[in-house]
CSV table of C-alpha atoms in Angstrom, one decimal:
chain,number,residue,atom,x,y,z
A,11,UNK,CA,-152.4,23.5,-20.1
A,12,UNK,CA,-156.0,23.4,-19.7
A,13,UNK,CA,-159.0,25.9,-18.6
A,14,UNK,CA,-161.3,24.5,-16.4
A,15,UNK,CA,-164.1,25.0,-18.3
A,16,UNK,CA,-162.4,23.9,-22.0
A,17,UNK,CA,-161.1,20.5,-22.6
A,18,UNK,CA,-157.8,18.9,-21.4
A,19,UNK,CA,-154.8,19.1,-23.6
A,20,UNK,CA,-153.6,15.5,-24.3
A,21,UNK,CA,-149.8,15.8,-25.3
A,22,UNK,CA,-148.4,13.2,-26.9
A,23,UNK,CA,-147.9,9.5,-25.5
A,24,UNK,CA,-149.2,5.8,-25.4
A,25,UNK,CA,-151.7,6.7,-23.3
A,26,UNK,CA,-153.2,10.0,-24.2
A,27,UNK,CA,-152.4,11.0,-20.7
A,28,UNK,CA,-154.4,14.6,-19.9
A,29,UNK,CA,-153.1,17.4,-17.6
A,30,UNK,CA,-155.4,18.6,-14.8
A,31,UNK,CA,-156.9,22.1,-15.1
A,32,UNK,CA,-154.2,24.9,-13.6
A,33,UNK,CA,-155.2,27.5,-11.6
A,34,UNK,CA,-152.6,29.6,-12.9
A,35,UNK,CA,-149.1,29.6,-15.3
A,36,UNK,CA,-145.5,30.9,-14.1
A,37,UNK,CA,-143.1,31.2,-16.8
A,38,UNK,CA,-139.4,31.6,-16.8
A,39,UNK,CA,-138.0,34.2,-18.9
A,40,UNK,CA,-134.2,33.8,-20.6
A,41,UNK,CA,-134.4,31.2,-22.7
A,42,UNK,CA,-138.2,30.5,-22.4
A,43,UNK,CA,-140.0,33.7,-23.2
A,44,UNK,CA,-136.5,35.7,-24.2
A,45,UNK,CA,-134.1,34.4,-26.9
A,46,UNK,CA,-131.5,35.7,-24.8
A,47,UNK,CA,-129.4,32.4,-24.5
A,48,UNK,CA,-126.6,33.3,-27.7
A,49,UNK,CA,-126.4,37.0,-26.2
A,50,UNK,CA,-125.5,35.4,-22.7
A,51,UNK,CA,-123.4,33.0,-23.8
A,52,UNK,CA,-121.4,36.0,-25.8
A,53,UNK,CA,-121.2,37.8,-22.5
A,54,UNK,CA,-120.1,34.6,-20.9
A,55,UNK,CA,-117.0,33.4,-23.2
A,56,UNK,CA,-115.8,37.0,-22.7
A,57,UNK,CA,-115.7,37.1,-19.5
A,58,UNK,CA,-113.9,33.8,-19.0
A,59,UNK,CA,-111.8,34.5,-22.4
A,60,UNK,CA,-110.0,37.6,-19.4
A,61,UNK,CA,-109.2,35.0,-17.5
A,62,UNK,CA,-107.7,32.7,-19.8
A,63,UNK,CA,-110.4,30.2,-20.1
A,64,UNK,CA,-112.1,28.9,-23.4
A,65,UNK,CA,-115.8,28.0,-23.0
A,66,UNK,CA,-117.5,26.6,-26.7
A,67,UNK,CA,-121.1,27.0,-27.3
A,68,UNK,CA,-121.4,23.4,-26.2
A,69,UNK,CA,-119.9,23.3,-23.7
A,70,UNK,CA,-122.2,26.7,-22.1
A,71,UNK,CA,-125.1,24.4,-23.1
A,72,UNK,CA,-124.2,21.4,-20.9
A,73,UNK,CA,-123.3,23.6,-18.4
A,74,UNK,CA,-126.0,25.8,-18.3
A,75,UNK,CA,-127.5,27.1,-14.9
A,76,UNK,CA,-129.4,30.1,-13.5
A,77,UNK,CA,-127.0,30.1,-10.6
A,78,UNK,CA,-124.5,32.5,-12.3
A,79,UNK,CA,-121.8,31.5,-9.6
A,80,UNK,CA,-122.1,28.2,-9.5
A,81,UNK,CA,-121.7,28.1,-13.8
A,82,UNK,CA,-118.3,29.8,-13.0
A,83,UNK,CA,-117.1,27.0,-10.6
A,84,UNK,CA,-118.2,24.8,-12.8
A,85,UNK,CA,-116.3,26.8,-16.2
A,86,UNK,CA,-113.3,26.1,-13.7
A,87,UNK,CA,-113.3,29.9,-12.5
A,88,UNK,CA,-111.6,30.2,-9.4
A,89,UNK,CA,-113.8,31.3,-6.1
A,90,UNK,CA,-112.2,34.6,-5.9
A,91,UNK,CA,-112.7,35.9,-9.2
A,92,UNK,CA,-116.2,34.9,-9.5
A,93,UNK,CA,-117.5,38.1,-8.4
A,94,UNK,CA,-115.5,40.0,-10.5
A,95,UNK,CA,-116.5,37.8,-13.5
A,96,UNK,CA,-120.2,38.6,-12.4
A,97,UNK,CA,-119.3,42.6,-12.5
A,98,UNK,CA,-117.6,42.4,-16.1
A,99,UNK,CA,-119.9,40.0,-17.4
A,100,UNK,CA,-123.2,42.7,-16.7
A,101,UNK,CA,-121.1,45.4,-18.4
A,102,UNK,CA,-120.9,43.5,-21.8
A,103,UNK,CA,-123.8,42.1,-21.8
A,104,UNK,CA,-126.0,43.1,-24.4
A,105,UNK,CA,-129.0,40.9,-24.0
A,106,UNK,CA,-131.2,44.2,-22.5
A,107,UNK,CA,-131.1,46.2,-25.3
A,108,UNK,CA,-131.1,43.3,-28.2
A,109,UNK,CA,-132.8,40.2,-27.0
A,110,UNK,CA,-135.7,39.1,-29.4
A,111,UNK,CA,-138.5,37.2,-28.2
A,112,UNK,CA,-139.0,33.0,-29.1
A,113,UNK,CA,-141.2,32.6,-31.6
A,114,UNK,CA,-144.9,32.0,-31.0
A,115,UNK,CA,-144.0,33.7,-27.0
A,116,UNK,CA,-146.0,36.7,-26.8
A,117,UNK,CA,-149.1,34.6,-28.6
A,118,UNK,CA,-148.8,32.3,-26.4
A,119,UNK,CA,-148.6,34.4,-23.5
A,120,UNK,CA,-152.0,36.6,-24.8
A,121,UNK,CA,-153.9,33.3,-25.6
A,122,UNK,CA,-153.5,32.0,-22.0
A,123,UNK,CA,-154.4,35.3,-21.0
A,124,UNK,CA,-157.4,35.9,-23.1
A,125,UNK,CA,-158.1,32.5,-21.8
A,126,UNK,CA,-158.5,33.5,-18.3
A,127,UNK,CA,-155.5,32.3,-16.4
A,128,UNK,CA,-153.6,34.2,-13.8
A,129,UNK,CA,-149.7,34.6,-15.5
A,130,UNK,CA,-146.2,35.4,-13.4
A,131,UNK,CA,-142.9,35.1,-14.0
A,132,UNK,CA,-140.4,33.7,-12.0
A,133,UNK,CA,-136.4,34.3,-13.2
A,134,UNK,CA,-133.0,34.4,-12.1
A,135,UNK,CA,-132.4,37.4,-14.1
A,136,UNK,CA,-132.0,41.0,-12.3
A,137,UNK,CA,-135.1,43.1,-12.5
A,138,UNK,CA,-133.1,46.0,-14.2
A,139,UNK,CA,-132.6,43.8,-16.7
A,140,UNK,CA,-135.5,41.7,-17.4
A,141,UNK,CA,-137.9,44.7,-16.7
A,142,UNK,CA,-136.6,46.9,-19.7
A,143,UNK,CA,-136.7,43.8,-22.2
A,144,UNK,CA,-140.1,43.5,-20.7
A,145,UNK,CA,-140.6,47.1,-21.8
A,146,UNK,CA,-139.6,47.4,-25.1
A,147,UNK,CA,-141.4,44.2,-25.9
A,148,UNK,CA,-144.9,45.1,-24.1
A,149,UNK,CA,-145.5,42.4,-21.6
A,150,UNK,CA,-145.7,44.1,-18.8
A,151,UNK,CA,-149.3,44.0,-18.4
A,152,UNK,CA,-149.1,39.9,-19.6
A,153,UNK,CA,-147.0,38.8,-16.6
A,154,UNK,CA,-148.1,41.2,-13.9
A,155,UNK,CA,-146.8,39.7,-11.3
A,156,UNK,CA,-142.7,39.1,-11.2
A,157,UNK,CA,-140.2,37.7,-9.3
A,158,UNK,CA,-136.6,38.5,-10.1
A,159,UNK,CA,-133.1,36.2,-9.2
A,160,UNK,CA,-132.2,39.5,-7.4
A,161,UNK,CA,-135.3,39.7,-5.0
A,162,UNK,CA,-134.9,37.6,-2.5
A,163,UNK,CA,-131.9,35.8,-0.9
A,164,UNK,CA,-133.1,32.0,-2.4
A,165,UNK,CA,-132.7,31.2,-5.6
A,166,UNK,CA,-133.4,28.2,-8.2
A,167,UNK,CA,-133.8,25.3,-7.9
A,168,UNK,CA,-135.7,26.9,-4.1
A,169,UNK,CA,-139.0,26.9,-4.5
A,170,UNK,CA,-139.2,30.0,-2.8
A,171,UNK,CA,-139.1,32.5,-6.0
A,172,UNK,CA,-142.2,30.1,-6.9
A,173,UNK,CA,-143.8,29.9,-4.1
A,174,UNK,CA,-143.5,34.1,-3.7
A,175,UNK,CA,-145.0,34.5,-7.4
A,176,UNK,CA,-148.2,32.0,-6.5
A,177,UNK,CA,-148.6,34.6,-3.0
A,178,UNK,CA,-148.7,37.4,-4.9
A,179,UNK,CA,-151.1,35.6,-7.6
A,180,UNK,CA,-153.4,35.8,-4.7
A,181,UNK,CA,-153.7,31.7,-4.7
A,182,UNK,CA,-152.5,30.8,-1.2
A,183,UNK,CA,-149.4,29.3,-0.2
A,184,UNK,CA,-149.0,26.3,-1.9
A,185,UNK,CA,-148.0,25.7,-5.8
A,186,UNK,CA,-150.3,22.6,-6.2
A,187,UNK,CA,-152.9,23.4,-9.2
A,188,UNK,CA,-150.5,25.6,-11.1
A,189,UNK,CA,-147.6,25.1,-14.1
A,190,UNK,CA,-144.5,26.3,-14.2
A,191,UNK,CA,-142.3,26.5,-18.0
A,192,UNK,CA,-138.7,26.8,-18.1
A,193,UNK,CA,-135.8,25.4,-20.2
A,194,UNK,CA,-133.4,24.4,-17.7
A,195,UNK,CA,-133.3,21.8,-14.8
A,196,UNK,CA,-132.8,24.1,-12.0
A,197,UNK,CA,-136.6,25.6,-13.7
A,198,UNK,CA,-137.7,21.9,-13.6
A,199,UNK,CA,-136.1,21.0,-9.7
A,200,UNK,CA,-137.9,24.6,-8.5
A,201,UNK,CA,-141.3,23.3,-9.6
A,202,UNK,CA,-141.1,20.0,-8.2
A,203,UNK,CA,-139.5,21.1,-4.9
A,204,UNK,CA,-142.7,23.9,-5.0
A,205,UNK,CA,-145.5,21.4,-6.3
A,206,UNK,CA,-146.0,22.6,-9.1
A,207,UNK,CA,-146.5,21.0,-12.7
A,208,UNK,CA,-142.8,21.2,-14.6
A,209,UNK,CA,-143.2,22.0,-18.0
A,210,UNK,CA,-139.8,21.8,-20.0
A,211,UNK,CA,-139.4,23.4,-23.5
């Protein structure tokens, strides 16, 4: 990512390709900013473990989707206990208290900052939940502007949550101009669907 009055970043690639200037940068958070993945996945094989399923670490990696419901189905869950699942799985999980942050994260985050673009954060994780890891690892005032997978009825890959954060960023209605990072495709199908610049780590 690029400020408009520094020079272009060329990534990698035959061409030196450059990335336009962005008016601002969304982030996701579990697996992005948070190393919250292992923790999940802990939660996750106990859950399904109760209901006599086995799910390896691989497996959860293919698999993988912010739509909590749909990684059930897709575990082989049946439709009726999938809300249950979702109520034991938040009383084991330990992710709030524990999570560390990915290395480099909060640099990162202050360097864009201290660089003058507008930062948000987009995730499918509750705002309970994400808030107090966002807390006890003081980015609050880094990603002022949040939008959580429990505040509005849409939910990745929608660009809705997206488009929302970019609203409250003050930067009209449209994505176009801005980046979003996330490590998962439902992160990648949001930004396209919204506009925006997909950025996959």
């Amino acid at each position: 990512v690029s400020a408009a009055r520094g020079p272009a970043i060329r990534p990698p690639g035959p061409r030196g390709a450059t990335m336009r200037p962005m008016r601002a940068v969304v982030f996701d958070w579990d697996g992005t900013i948070a190393d919250t993945l292992p923790l999940m996945y802990a939660a996750t094989d106990e859950v399904v473990a109760g209901f006599g399923l086995r799910l390896t670490w691989e497996e959860y990696c293919r698999l993988w989707t912010p739509d909590w419901r749909r990684l059930y189905r897709l575990v082989g869950l049946p439709p009726e206990l999938i809300e249950e699942a979702g109520r034991r799985w938040w009383a084991i999980y330990r992710g709030r208290d524990e999570a560390e942050l990915l290395p480099g994260a909060a640099e990162a985050l202050q360097r864009l900052r201290d660089a003058g673009y507008p930062l948000a954060l987009v995730t499918a994780g509750h705002r309970d939940n994400v808030g107090s890891q966002l807390r006890r690892h003081g980015l609050e005032a880094l990603l002022p502007v949040r939008v959580h997978g429990d505040d509005l009825p849409e939910a990745k890959p929608s660009p809705a949550p997206l488009l929302r954060a970019i609203r409250e960023l003050g930067l009209g209605p449209t994505a176009a101009g801005t980046a979003y990072v996330g490590d998962a495709f439902d992160d990648m199908r949001m930004a396209r669907a919204a506009g925006a610049h997909a950025v996959g780590i």
